[in-house]
Tab-separated table of C-alpha atoms and ligand atoms in Angstrom:
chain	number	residue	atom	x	y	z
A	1200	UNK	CA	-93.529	335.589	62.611
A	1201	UNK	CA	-91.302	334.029	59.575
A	1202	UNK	CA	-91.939	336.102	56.628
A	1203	UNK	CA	-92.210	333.768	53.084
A	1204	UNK	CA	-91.155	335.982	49.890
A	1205	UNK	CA	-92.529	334.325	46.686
A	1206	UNK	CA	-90.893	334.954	43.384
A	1207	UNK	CA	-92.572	334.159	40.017
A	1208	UNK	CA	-89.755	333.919	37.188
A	1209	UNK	CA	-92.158	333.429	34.444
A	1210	UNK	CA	-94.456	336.143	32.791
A	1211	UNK	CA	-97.577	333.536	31.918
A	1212	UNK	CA	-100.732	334.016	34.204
A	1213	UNK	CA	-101.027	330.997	35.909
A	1214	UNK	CA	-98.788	329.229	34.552
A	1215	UNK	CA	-96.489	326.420	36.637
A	1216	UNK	CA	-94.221	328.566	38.381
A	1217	UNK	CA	-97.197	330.449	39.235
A	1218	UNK	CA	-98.617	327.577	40.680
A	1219	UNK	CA	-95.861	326.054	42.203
A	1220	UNK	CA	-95.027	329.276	44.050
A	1221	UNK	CA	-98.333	330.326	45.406
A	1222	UNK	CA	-98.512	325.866	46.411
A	1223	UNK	CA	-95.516	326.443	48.497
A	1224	UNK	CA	-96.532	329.921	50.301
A	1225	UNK	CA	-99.919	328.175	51.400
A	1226	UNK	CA	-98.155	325.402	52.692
A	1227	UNK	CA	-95.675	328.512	54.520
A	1228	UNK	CA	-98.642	330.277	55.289
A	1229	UNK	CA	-100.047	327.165	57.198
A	1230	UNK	CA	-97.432	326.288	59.003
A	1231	UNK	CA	-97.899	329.873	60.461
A	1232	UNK	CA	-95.746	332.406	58.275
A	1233	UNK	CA	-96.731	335.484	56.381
A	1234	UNK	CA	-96.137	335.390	52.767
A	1235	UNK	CA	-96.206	337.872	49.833
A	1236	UNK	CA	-95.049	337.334	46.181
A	1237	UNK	CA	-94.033	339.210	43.447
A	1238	UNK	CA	-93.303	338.299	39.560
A	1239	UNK	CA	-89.941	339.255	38.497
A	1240	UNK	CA	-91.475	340.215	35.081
A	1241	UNK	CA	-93.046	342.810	36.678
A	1242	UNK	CA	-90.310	344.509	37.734
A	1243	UNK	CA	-88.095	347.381	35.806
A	1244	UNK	CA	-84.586	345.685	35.726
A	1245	UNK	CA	-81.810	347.156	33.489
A	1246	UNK	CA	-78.861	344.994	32.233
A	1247	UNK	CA	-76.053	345.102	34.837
A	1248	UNK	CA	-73.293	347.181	33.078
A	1249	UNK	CA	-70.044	345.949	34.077
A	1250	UNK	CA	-68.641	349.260	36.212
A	1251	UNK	CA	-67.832	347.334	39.287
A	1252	UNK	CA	-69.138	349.973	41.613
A	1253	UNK	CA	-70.336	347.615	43.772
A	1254	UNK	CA	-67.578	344.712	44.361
A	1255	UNK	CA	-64.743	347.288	44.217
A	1256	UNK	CA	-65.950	350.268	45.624
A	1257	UNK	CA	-69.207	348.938	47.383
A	1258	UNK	CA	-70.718	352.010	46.281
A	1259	UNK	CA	-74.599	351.604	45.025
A	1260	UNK	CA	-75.489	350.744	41.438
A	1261	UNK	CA	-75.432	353.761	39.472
A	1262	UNK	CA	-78.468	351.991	37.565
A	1263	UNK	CA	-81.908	353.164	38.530
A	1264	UNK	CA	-84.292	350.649	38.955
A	1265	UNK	CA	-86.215	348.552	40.688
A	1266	UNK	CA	-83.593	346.683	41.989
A	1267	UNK	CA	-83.179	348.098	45.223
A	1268	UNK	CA	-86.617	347.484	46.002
A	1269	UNK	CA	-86.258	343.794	45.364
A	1270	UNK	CA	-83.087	343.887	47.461
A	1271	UNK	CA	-85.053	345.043	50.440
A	1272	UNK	CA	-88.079	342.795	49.989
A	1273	UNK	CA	-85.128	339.818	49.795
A	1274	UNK	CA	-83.237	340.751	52.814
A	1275	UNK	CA	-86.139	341.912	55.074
A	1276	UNK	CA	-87.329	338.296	54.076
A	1277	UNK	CA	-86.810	335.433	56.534
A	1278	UNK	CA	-87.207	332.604	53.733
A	1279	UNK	CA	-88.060	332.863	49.809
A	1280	UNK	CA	-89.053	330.487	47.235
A	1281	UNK	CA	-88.154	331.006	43.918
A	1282	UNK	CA	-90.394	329.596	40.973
A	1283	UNK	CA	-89.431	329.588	37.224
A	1284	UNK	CA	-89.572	327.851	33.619
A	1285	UNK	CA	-86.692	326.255	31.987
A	1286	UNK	CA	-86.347	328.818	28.598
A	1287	UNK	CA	-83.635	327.648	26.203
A	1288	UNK	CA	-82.563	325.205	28.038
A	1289	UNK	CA	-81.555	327.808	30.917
A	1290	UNK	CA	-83.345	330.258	33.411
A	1291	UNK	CA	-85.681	332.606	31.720
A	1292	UNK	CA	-84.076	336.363	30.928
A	1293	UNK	CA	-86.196	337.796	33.990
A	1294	UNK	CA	-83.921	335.693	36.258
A	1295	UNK	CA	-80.592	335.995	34.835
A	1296	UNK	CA	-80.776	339.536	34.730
A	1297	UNK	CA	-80.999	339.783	38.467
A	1298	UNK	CA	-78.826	337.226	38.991
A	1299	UNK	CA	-76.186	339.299	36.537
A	1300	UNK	CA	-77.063	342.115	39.245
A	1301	UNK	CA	-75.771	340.084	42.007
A	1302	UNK	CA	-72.953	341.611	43.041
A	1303	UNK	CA	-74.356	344.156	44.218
A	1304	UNK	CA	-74.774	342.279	47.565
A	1305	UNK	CA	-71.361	342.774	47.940
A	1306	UNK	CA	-71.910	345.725	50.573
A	1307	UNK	CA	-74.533	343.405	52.644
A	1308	UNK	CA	-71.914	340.139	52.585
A	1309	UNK	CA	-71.355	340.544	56.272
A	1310	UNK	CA	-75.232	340.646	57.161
A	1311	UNK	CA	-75.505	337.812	54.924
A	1312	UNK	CA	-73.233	335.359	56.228
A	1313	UNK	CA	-74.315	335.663	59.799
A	1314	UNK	CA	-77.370	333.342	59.760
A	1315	UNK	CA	-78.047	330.797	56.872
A	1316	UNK	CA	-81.608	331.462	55.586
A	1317	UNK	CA	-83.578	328.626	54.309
A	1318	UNK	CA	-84.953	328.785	50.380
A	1319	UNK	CA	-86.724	326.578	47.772
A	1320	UNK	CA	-85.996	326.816	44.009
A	1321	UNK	CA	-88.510	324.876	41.641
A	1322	UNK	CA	-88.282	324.415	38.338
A	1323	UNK	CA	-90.278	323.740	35.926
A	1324	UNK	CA	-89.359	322.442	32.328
A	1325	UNK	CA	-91.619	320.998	29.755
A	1326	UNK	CA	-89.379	317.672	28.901
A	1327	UNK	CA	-86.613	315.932	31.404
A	1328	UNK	CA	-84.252	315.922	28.531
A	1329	UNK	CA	-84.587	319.158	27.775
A	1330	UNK	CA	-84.368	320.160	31.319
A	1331	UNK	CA	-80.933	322.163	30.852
A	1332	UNK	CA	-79.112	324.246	33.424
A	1333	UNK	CA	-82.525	326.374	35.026
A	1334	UNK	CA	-82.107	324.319	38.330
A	1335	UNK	CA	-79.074	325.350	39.569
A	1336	UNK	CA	-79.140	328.977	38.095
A	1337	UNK	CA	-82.353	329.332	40.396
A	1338	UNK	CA	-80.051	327.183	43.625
A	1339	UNK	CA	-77.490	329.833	42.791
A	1340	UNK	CA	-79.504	333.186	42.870
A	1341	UNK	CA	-81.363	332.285	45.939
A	1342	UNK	CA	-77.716	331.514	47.079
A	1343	UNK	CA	-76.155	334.946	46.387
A	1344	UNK	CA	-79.057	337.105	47.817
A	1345	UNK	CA	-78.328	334.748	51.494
A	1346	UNK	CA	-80.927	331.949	51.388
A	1347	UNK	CA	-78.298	329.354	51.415
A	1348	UNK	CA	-80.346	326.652	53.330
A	1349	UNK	CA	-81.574	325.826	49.962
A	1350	UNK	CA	-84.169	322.492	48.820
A	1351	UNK	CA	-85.030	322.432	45.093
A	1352	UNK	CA	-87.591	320.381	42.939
A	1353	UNK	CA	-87.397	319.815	39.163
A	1354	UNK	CA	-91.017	319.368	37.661
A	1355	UNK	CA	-91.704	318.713	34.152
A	1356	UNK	CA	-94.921	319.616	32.757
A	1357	UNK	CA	-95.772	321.599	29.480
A	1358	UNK	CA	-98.835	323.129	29.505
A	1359	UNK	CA	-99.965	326.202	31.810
A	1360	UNK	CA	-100.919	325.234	34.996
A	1361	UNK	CA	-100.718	321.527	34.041
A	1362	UNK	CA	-98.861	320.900	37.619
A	1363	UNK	CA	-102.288	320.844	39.327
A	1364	UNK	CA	-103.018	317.513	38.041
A	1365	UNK	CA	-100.152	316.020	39.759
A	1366	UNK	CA	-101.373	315.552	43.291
A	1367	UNK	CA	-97.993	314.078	44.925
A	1368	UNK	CA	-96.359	316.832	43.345
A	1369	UNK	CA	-98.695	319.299	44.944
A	1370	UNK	CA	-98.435	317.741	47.739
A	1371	UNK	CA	-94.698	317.409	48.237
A	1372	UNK	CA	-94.135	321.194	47.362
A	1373	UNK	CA	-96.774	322.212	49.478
A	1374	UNK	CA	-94.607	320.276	52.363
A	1375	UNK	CA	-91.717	321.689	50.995
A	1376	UNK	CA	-93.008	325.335	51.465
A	1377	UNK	CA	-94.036	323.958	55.099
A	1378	UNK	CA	-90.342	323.605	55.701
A	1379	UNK	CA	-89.865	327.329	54.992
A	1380	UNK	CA	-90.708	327.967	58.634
A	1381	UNK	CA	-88.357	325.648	60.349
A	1382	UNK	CA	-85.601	327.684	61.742
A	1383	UNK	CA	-83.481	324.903	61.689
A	1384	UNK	CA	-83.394	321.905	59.172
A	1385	UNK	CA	-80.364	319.698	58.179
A	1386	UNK	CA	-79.448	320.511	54.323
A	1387	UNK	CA	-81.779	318.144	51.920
A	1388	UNK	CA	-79.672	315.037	50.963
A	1389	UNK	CA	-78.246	315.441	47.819
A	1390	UNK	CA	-79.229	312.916	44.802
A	1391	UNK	CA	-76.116	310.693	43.897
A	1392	UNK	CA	-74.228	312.577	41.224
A	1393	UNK	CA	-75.688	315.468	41.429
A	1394	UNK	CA	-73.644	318.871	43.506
A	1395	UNK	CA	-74.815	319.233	47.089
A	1396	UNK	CA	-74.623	322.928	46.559
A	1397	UNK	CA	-75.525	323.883	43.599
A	1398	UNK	CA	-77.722	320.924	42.776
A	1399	UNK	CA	-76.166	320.835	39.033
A	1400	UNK	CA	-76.134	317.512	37.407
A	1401	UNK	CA	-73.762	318.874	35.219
A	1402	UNK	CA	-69.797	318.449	35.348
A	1403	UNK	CA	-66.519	319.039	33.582
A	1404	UNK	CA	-64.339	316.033	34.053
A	1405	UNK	CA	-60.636	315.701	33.932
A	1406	UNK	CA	-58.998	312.929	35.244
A	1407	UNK	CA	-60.463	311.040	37.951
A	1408	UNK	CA	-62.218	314.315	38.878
A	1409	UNK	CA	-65.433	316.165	38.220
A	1410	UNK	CA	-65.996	319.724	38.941
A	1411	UNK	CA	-69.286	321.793	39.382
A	1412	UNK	CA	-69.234	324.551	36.898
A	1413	UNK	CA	-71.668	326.341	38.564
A	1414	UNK	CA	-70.154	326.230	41.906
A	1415	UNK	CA	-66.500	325.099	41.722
A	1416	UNK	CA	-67.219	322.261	44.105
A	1417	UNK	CA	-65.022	318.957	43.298
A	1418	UNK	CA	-65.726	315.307	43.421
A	1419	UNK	CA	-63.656	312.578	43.348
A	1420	UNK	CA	-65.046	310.062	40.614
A	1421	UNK	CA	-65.107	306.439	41.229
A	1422	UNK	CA	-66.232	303.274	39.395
A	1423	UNK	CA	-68.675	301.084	41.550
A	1424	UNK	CA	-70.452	298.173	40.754
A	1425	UNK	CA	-73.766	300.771	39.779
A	1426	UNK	CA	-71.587	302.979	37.109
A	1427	UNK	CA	-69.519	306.035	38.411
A	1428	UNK	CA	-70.248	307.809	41.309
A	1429	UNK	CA	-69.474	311.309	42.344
A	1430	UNK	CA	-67.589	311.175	46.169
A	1431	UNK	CA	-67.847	314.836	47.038
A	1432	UNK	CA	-65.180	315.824	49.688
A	1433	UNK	CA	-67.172	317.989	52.303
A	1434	UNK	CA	-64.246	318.084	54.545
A	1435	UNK	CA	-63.145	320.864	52.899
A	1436	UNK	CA	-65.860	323.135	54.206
A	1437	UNK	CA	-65.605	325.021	50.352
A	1438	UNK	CA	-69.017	326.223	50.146
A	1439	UNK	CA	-69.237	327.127	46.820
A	1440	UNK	CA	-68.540	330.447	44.475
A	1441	UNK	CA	-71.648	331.847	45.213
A	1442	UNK	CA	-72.509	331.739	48.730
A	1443	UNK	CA	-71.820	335.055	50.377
A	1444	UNK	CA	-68.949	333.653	51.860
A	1445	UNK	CA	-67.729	332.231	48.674
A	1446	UNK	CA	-68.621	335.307	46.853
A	1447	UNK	CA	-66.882	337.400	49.339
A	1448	UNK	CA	-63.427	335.625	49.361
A	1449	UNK	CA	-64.364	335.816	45.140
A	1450	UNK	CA	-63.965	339.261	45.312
A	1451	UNK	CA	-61.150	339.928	47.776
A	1452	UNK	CA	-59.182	337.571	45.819
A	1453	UNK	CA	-59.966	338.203	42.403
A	1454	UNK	CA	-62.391	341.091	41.204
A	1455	UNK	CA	-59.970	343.527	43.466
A	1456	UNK	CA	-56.777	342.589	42.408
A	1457	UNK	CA	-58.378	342.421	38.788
A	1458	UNK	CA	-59.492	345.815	39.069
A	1459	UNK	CA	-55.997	347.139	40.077
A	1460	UNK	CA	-53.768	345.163	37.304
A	1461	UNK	CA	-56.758	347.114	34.952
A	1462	UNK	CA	-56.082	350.442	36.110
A	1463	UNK	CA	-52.289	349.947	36.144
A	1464	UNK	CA	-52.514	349.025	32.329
A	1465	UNK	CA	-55.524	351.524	31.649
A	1466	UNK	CA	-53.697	354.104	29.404
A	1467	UNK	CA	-51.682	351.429	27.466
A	1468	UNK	CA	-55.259	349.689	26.550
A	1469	UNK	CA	-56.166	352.679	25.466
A	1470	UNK	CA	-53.392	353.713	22.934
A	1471	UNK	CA	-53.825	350.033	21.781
A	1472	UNK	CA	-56.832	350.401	20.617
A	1473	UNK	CA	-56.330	353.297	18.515
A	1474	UNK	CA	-56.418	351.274	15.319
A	1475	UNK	CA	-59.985	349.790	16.200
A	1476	UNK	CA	-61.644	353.338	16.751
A	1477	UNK	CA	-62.205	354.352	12.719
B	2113	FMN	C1	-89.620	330.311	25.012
B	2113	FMN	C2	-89.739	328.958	25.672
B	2113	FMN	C3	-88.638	328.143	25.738
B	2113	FMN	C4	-88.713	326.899	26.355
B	2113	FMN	N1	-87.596	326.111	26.414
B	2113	FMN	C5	-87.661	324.915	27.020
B	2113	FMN	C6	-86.496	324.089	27.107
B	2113	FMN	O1	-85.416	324.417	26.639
B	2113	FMN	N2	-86.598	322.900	27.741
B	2113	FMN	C7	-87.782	322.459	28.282
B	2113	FMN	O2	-87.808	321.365	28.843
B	2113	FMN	N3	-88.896	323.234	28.227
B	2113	FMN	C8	-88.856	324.444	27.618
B	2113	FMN	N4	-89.976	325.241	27.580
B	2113	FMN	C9	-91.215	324.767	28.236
B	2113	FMN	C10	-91.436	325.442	29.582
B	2113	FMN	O3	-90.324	325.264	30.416
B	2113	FMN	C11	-92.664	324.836	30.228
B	2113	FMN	O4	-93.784	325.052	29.387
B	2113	FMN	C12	-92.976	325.379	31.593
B	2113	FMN	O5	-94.032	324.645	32.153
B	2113	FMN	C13	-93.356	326.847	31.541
B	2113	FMN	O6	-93.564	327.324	32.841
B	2113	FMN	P1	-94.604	328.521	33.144
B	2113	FMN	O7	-95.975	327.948	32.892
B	2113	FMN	O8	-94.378	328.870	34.543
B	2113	FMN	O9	-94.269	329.636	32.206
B	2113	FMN	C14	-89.933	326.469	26.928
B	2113	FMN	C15	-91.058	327.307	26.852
B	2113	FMN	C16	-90.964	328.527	26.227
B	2113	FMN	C17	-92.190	329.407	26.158
């Protein structure tokens, strides 16, 4: 039986992620799956401190915390959906400081990349122009812990719980935690100008090109008769920075040979900073 994990990145009681989450695990759970959910606020996480046990050495986090746990609830999961506010104009803190935990996957990259698990993000912001960058933060952790089948859903709604009154909305999540228990799906078709793996709508542009910060992926802009369009190249097969395969040729290629010019230079740092010690 397909096992659902539901993850609530907001603290309020019944608030829209709440909602959202527990909408899409009924439609999972009717479609046949078990499902179980947990709110991120509830767990003990400590802020990731930069040793890079885990991508150099692949050694576990020294840190002692709950993130183990969550780590073993993601990857005995078959699917997840992952629910959370817009705060700031970006994910809420409960979020980014598992997603600045991430690499500590590193040791399970080759589990991870063998079969492509399927995952929702939903968002949930009180005003579509003050939507911000929570979308693809939520794309991207479900990304780096190996859901990388990923559909995602912006809602806007202010008030807690105010996403019941939207029937179609209830109604497509609800289908959208259905999907959950497909084994196979094709990947959701991406919005025009918006990143196919990531699902940013935000770009830096230089040229005639626009890149994904989140994700590195490029696009070719052009001028049509509609206003520019993004032409993504998907012959490339680049699957972004953060899928486990991106995130493991990431680390062979940089974070390793970043370690090793820092160790070479270590002692000469150190007398540098001398001055800076007082
Ligand atoms: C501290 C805080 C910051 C917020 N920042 C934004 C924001 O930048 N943009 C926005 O559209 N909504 C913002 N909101 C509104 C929430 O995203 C919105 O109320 C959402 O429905 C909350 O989801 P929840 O009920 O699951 O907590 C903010 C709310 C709070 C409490």
């Amino acid at each position: 039986m397909t096992t659902v994990l539901g993850l609530i990145g907001s603290a309020r009681k019944w608030g829209n992620s709440e909602v959202l989450a527990r909408q899409a695990l009924l439609g999972a759970q009717e479609a046949g799956a078990e499902t179980d959910l947990l709110r991120l606020t509830d767990l003990h996480i400590e802020p990731c401190i930069g040793c890079m046990r885990c991508a150099i050495k692949r050694e576990p986090c020294p840190l002692d915390d709950d993130m183990f746990t969550l780590i073993d609830r993601l990857r005995t999961a078959d699917a997840a959906v992952l629910a959370a506010p817009t705060y700031i104009l970006g994910p809420p803190g409960a979020v980014k400081l598992i997603l600045d935990r991430m690499l500590m996957m590193v040791p399970y990259l080759d589990e991870l990349t063998q079969q492509p698990k399927p995952g929702l993000a939903l968002s949930v912001s009180g005003l579509r122009p003050w939507r911000g960058t929570a979308l693809p933060f939520l794309v991207t952790f479900l990304q780096g812990f190996g859901f990388t089948r990923v559909n995602s859903l912006a809602c806007y709604t202010p008030g807690p719980g105010e996403v019941l009154l939207d029937d179609a909305l209830m109604e497509r999540v609800h289908d959208l935690g259905r999907q959950l228990t497909q084994e196979e799906g094709s990947p959701p078709t991406p919005e025009t100008n918006v990143c196919p793996v990531c699902h940013s709508d935000f770009f830096t542009l230089s040229a005639d090109r626009a890149t994904c910060p989140m994700c590195g992926l490029q696009a070719r802009i052009e001028h049509t008769e509609d206003g520019i369009r993004l032409a993504f190249d998907d012959s490339t097969g680049y699957e972004g920075h953060w899928t486990p395969r991106g995130m493991r040729q990431f680390v062979e290629e940089w974070i390793i040979p970043s370690g090793e010019r820092f160790l070479a230079h270590r002692q000469e740092i150190k007398a540098r900073r001398t001055h800076l010690e007082s």
